PDB file of C-alpha atoms in Angstrom:
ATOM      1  CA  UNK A   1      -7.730  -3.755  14.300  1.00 57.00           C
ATOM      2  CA  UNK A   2      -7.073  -0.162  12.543  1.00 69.00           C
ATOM      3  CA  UNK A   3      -9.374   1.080  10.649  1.00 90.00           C
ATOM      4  CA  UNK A   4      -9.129   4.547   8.955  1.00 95.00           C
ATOM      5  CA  UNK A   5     -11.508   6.918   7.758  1.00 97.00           C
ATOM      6  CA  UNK A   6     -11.570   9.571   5.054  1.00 98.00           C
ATOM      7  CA  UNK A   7     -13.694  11.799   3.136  1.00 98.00           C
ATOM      8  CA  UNK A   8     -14.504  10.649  -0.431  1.00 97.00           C
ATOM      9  CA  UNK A   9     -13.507  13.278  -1.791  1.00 97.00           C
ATOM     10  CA  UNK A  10     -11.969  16.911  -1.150  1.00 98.00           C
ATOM     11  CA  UNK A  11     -12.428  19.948  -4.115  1.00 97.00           C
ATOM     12  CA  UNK A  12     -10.211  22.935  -4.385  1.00 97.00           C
ATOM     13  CA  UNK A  13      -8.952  25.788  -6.485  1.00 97.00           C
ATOM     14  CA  UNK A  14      -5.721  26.268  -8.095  1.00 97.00           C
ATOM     15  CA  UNK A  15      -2.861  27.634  -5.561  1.00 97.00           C
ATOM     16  CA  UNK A  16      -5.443  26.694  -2.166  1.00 97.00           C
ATOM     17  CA  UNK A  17      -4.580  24.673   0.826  1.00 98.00           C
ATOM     18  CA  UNK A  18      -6.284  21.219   0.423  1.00 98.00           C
ATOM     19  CA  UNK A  19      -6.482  19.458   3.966  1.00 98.00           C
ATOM     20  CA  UNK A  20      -7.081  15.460   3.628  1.00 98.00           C
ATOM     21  CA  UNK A  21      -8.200  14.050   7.012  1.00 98.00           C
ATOM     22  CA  UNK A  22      -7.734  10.306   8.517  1.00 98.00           C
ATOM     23  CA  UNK A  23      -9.785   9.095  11.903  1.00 97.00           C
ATOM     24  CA  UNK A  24      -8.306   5.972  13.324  1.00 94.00           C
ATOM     25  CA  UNK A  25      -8.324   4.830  16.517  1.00 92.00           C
ATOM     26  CA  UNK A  26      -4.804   3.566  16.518  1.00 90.00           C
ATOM     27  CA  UNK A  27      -3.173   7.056  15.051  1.00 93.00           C
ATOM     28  CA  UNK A  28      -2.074   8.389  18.487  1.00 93.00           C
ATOM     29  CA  UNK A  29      -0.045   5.476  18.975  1.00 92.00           C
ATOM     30  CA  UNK A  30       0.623   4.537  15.137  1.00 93.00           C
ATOM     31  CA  UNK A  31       2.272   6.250  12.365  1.00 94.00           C
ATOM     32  CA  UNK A  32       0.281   7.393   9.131  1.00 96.00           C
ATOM     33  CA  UNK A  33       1.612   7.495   5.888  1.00 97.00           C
ATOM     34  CA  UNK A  34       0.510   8.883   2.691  1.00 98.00           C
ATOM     35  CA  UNK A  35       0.369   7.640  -0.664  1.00 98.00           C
ATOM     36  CA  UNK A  36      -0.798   9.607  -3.824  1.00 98.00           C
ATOM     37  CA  UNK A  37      -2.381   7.350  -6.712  1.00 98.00           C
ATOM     38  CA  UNK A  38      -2.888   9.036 -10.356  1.00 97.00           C
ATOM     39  CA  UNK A  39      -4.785   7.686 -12.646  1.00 94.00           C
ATOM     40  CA  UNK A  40      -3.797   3.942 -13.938  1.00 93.00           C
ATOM     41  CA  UNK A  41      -0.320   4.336 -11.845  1.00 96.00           C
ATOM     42  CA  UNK A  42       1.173   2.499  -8.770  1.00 97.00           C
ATOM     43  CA  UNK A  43       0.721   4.505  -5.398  1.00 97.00           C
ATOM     44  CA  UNK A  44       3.782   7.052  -4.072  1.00 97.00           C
ATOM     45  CA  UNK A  45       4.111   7.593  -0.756  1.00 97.00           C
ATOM     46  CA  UNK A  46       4.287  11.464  -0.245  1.00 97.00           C
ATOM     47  CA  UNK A  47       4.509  11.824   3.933  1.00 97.00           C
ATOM     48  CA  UNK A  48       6.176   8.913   6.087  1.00 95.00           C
ATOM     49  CA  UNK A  49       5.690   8.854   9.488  1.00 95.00           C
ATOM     50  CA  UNK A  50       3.040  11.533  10.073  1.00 96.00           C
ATOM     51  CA  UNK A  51       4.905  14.423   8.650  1.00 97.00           C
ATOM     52  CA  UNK A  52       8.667  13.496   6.818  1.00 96.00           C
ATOM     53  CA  UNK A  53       8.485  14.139   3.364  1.00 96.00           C
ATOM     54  CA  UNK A  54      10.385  12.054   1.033  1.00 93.00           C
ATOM     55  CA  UNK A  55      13.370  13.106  -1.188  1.00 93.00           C
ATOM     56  CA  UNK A  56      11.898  14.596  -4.243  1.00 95.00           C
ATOM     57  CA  UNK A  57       8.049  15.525  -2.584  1.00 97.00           C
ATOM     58  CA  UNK A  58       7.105  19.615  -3.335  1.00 97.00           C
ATOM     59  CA  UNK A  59       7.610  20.869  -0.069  1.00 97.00           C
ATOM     60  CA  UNK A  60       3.649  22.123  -0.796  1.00 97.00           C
ATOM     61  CA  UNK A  61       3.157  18.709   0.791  1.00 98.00           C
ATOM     62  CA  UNK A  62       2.713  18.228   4.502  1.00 98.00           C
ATOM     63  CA  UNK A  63       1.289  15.984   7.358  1.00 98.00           C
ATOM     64  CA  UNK A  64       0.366  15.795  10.759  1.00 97.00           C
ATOM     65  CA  UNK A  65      -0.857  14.116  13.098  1.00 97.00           C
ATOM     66  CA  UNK A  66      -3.246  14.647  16.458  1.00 96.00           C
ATOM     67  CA  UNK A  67      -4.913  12.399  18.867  1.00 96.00           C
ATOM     68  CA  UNK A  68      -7.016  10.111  16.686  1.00 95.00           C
ATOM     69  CA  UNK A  69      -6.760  12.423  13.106  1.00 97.00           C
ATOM     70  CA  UNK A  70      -3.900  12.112  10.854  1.00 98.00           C
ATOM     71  CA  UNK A  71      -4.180  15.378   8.259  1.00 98.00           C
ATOM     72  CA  UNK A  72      -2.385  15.915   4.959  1.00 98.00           C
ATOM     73  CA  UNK A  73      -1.888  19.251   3.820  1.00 98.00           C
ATOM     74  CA  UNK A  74      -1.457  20.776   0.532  1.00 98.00           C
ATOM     75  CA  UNK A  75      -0.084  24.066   0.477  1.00 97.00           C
ATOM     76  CA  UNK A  76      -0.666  26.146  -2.983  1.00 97.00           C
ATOM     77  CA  UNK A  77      -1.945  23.543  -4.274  1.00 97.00           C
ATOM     78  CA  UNK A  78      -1.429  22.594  -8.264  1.00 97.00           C
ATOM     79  CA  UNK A  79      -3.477  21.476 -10.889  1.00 97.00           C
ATOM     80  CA  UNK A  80      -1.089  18.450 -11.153  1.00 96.00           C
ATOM     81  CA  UNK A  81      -2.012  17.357  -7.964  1.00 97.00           C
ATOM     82  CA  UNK A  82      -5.079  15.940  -8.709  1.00 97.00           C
ATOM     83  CA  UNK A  83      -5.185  12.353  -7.360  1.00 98.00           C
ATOM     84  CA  UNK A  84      -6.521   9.668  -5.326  1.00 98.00           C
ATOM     85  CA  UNK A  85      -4.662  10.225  -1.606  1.00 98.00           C
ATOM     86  CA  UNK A  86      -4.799   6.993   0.546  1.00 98.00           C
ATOM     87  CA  UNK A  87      -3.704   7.066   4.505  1.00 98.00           C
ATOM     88  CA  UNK A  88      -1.937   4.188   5.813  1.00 97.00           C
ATOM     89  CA  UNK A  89      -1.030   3.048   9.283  1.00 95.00           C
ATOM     90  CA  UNK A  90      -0.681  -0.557  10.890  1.00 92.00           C
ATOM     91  CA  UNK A  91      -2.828  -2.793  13.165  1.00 85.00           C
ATOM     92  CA  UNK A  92      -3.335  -1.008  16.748  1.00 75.00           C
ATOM     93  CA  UNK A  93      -2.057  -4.694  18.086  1.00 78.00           C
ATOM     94  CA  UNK A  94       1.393  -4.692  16.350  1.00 75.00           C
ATOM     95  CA  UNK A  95       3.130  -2.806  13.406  1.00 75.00           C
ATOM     96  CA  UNK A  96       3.099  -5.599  11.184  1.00 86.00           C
ATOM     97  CA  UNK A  97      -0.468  -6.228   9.659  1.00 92.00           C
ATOM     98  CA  UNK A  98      -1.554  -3.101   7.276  1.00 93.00           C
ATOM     99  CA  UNK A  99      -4.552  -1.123   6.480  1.00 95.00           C
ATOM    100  CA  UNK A 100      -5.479   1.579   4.191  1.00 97.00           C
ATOM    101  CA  UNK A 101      -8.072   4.158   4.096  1.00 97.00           C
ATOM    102  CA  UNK A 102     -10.841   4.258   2.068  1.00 97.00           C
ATOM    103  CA  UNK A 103      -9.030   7.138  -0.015  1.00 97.00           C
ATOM    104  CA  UNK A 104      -9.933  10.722  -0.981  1.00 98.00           C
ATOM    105  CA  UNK A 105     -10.272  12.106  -4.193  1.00 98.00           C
ATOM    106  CA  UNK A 106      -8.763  15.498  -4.469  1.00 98.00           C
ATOM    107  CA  UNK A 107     -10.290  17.749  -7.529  1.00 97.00           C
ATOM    108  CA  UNK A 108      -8.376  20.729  -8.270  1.00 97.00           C
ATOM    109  CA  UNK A 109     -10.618  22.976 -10.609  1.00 90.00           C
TER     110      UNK A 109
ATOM    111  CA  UNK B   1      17.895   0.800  -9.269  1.00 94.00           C
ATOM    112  CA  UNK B   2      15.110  -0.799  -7.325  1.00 96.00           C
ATOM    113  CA  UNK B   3      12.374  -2.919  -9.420  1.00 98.00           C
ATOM    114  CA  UNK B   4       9.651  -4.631  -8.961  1.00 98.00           C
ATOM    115  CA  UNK B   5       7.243  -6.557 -11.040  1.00 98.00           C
ATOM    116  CA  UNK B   6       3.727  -8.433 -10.795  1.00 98.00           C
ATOM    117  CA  UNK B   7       3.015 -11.884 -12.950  1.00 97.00           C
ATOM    118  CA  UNK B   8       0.435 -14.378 -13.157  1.00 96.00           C
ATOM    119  CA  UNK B   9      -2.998 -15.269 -14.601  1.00 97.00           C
ATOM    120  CA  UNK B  10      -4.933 -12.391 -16.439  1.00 97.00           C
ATOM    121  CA  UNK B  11      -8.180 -14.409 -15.581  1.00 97.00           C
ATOM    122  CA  UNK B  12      -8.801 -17.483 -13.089  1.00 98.00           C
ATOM    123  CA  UNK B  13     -12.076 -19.179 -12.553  1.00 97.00           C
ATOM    124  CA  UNK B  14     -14.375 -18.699  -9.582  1.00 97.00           C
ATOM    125  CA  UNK B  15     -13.198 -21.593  -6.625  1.00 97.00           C
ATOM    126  CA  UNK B  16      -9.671 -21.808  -8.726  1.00 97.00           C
ATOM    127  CA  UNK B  17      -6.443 -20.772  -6.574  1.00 98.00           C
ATOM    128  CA  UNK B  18      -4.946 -17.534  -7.669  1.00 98.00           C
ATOM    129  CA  UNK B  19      -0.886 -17.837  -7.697  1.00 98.00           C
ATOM    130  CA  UNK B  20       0.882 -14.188  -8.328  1.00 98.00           C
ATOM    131  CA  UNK B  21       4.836 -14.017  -8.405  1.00 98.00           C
ATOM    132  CA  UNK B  22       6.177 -10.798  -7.618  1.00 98.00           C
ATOM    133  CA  UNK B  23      10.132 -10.769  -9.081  1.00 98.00           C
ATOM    134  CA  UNK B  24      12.306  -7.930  -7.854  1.00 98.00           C
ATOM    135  CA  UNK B  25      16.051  -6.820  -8.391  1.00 97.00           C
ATOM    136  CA  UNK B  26      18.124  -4.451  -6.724  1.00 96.00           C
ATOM    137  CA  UNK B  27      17.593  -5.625  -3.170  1.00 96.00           C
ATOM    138  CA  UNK B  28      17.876  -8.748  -1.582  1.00 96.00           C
ATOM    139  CA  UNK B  29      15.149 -10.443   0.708  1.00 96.00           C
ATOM    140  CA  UNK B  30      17.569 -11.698   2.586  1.00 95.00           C
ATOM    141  CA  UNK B  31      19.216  -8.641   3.727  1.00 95.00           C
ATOM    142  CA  UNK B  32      18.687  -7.641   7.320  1.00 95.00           C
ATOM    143  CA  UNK B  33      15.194  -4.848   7.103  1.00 94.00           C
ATOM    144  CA  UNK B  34      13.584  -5.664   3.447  1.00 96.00           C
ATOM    145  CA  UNK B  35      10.169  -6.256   3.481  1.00 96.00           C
ATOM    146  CA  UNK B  36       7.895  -7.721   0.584  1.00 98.00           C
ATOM    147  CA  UNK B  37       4.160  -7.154   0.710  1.00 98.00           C
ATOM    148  CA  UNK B  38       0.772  -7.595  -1.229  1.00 98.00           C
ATOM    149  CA  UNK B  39      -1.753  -5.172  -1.867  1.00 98.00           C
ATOM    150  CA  UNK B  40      -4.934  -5.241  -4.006  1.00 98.00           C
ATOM    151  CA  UNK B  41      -6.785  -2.840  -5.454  1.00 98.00           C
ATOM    152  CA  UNK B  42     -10.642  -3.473  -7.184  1.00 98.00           C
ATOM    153  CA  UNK B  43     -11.322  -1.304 -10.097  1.00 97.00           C
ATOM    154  CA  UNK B  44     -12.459   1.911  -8.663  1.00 96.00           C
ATOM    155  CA  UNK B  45     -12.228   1.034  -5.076  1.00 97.00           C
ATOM    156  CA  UNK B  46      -9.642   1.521  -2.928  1.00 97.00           C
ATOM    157  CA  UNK B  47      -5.906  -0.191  -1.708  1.00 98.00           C
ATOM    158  CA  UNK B  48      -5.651  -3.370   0.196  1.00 97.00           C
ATOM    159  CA  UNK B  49      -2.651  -4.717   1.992  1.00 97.00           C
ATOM    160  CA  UNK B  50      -2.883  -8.629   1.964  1.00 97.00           C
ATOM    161  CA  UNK B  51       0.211  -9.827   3.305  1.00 97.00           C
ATOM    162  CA  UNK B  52       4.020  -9.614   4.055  1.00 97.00           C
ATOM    163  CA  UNK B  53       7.174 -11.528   4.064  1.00 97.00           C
ATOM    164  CA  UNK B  54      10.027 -10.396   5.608  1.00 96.00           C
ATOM    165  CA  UNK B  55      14.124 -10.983   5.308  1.00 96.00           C
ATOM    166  CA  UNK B  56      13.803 -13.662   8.006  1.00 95.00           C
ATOM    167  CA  UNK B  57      10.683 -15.072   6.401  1.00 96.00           C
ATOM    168  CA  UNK B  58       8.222 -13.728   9.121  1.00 96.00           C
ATOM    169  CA  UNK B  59       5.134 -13.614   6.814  1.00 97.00           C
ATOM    170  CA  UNK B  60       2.169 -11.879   8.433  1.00 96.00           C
ATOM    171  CA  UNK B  61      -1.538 -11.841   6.847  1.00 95.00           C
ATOM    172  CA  UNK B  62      -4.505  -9.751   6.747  1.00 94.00           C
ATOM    173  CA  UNK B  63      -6.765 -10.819   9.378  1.00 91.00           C
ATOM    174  CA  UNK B  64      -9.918 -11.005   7.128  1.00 93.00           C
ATOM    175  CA  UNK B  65      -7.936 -13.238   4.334  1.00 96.00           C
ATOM    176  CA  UNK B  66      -5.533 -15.333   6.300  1.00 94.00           C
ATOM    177  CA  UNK B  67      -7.564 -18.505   6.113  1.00 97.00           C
ATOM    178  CA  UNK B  68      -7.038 -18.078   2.200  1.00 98.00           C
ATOM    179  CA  UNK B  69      -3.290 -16.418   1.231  1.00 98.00           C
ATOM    180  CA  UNK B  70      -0.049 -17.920   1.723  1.00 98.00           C
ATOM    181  CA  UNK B  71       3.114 -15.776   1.430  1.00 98.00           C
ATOM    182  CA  UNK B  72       6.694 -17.267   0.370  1.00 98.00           C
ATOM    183  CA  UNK B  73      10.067 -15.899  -1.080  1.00 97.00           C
ATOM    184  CA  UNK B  74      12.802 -17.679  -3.070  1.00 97.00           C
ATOM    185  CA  UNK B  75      15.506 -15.577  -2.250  1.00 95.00           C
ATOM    186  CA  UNK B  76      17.918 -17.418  -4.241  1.00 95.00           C
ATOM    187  CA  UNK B  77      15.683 -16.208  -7.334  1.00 97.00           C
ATOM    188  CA  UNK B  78      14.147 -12.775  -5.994  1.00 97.00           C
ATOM    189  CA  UNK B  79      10.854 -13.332  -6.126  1.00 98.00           C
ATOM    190  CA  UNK B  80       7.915 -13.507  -3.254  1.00 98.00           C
ATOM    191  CA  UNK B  81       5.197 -15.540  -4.257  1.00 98.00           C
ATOM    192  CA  UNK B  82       1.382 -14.898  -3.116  1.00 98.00           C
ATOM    193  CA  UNK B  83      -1.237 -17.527  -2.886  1.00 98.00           C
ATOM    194  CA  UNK B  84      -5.243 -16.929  -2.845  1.00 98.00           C
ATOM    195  CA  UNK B  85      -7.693 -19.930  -2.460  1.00 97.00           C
ATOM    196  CA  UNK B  86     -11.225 -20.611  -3.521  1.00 97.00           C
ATOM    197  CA  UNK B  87     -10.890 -16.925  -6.041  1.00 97.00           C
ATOM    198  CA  UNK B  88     -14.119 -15.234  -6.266  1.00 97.00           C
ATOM    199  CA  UNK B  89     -15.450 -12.592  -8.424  1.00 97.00           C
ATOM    200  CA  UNK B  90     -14.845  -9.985  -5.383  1.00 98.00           C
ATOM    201  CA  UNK B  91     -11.739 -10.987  -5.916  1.00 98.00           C
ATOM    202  CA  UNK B  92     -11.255  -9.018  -9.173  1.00 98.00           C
ATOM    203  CA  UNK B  93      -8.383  -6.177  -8.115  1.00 98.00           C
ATOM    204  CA  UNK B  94      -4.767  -5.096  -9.420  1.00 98.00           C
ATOM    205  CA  UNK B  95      -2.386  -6.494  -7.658  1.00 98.00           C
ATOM    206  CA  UNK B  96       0.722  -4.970  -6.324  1.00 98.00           C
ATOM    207  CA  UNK B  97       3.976  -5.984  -4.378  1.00 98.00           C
ATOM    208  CA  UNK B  98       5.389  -3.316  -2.992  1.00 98.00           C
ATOM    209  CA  UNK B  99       8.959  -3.271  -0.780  1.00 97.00           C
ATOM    210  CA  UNK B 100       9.503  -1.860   2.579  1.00 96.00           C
ATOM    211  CA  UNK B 101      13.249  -1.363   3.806  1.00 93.00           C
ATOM    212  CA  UNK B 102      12.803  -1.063   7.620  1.00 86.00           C
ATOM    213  CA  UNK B 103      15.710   1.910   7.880  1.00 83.00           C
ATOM    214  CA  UNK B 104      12.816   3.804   6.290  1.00 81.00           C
ATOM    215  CA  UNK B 105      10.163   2.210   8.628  1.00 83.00           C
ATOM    216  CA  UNK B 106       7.468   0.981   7.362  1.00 89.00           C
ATOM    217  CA  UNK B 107       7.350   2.518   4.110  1.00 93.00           C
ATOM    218  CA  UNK B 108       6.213   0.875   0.715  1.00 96.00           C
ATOM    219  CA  UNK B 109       9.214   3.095  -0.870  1.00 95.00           C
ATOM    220  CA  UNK B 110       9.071   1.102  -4.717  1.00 96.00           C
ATOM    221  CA  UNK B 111       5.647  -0.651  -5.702  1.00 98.00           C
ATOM    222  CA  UNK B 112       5.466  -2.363  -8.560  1.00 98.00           C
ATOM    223  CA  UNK B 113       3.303  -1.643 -11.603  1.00 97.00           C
ATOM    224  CA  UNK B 114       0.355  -4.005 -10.447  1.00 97.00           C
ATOM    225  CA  UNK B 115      -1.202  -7.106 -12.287  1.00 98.00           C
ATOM    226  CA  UNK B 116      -4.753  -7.049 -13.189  1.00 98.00           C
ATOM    227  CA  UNK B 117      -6.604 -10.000 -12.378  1.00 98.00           C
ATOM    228  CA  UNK B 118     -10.310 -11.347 -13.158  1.00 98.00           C
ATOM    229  CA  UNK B 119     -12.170 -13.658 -11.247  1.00 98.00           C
ATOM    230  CA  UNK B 120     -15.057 -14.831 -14.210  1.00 96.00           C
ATOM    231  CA  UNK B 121     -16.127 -18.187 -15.433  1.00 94.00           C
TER     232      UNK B 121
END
């Protein structure tokens, strides 16, 4: 199995970096991924494969990944980026079965 | 344009079998890389992947619900169809299907917009 851990919940100020950590087991020889949930809306996946960002993410967004700690970054971060953020990676036995972290609120105030 | 969308009982009954259908245009299942898969979410709680099906109707399970989902696709009329037995209140969640087109690897790249379901009697 894979299971991922992250902080309930992360607080920062207007234009700060917010850093969103992920502890798995699996992460040095899985991918995370990250997916940004607002309020009532279907998840969006804002870094792939550690640290690609899709077509059409603020470059403010960032990942990375060491050893057993998968880390998204947000760089000057906005008020509109106030969300749930949920890592993602697959079972340490295969890349097929899926699990999710327990998800981090990030407060911007 | 890639869509997706969740459909099936607002409310089943405790022991009752849940049965979502997930209907989807603008990709084929049967095209060599696309991925269909299930995730949950309880009210205030946090995502849940449940199970996949893939364009050569692999279909893998989570390992703590596989005695109780079964995952199918009818590619002829895009849609993947999820199973849950014996439903219980814990059970309660949004539902999402969500696609994954392996030149992307193993992202969910469109979700759909999720289908609340309540487990009461």
């Amino acid at each position: 199995s894979n299971e991922l851990t992250q902080p309930p919940s992360v607080s920062v100020s207007p234009g700060q970096t917010a850093r969103i950590t992920c502890s798995g087991d699996a992460l040095p020889k899985k991918y995370a991924y990250w997916y940004q949930q607002k309020s009532g809306q279907a998840p969006v996946v804002v870094i792939y494969e550690d640290s690609k960002r899709p077509s059409g993410i603020p470059e403010r967004f960032s990942g990375s990944s060491s050893g057993t700690m998968a880390t998204l970054t947000i760089s000057g971060t906005q008020v509109e980026d106030e969300a749930d953020y949920y890592c993602y990676s697959t079972d340490s036995s295969d890349n097929h079965r899926g699990v999710f972290g327990g998800g981090t609120k990030l407060t911007v105030l | 344009q890639v869509t997706l969308k969740e459909s099936g009982p607002a409310l089943v009954k405790p022991t009752q079998t849940l049965t979502l259908t997930c209907t989807f245009s603008g990709f084929s299942l049967s095209t060599y890389g696309m991925r269909v898969s299930w995730i949950r979410q309880p009210p205030g709680k946090a995502l849940e992947w449940l199970a996949r099906i893939d364009w050569d109707d692999d279909k893998f399970y989570s390992t703590s619900l596989k005695t109780r989902l079964t995952i199918s696709k009818d590619t002829s009329k895009n849609q993947v169809v999820l199973t849950m037995t014996n439903m219980d209140p814990v059970d309660t969640a949004t539902y999402y299907c969500a696609r994954t087109n392996s030149s992307s690897g193993l992202v969910f790249d469109y979700w759909g917009q999720g289908a609340l379901v309540t487990v009461s009697s």
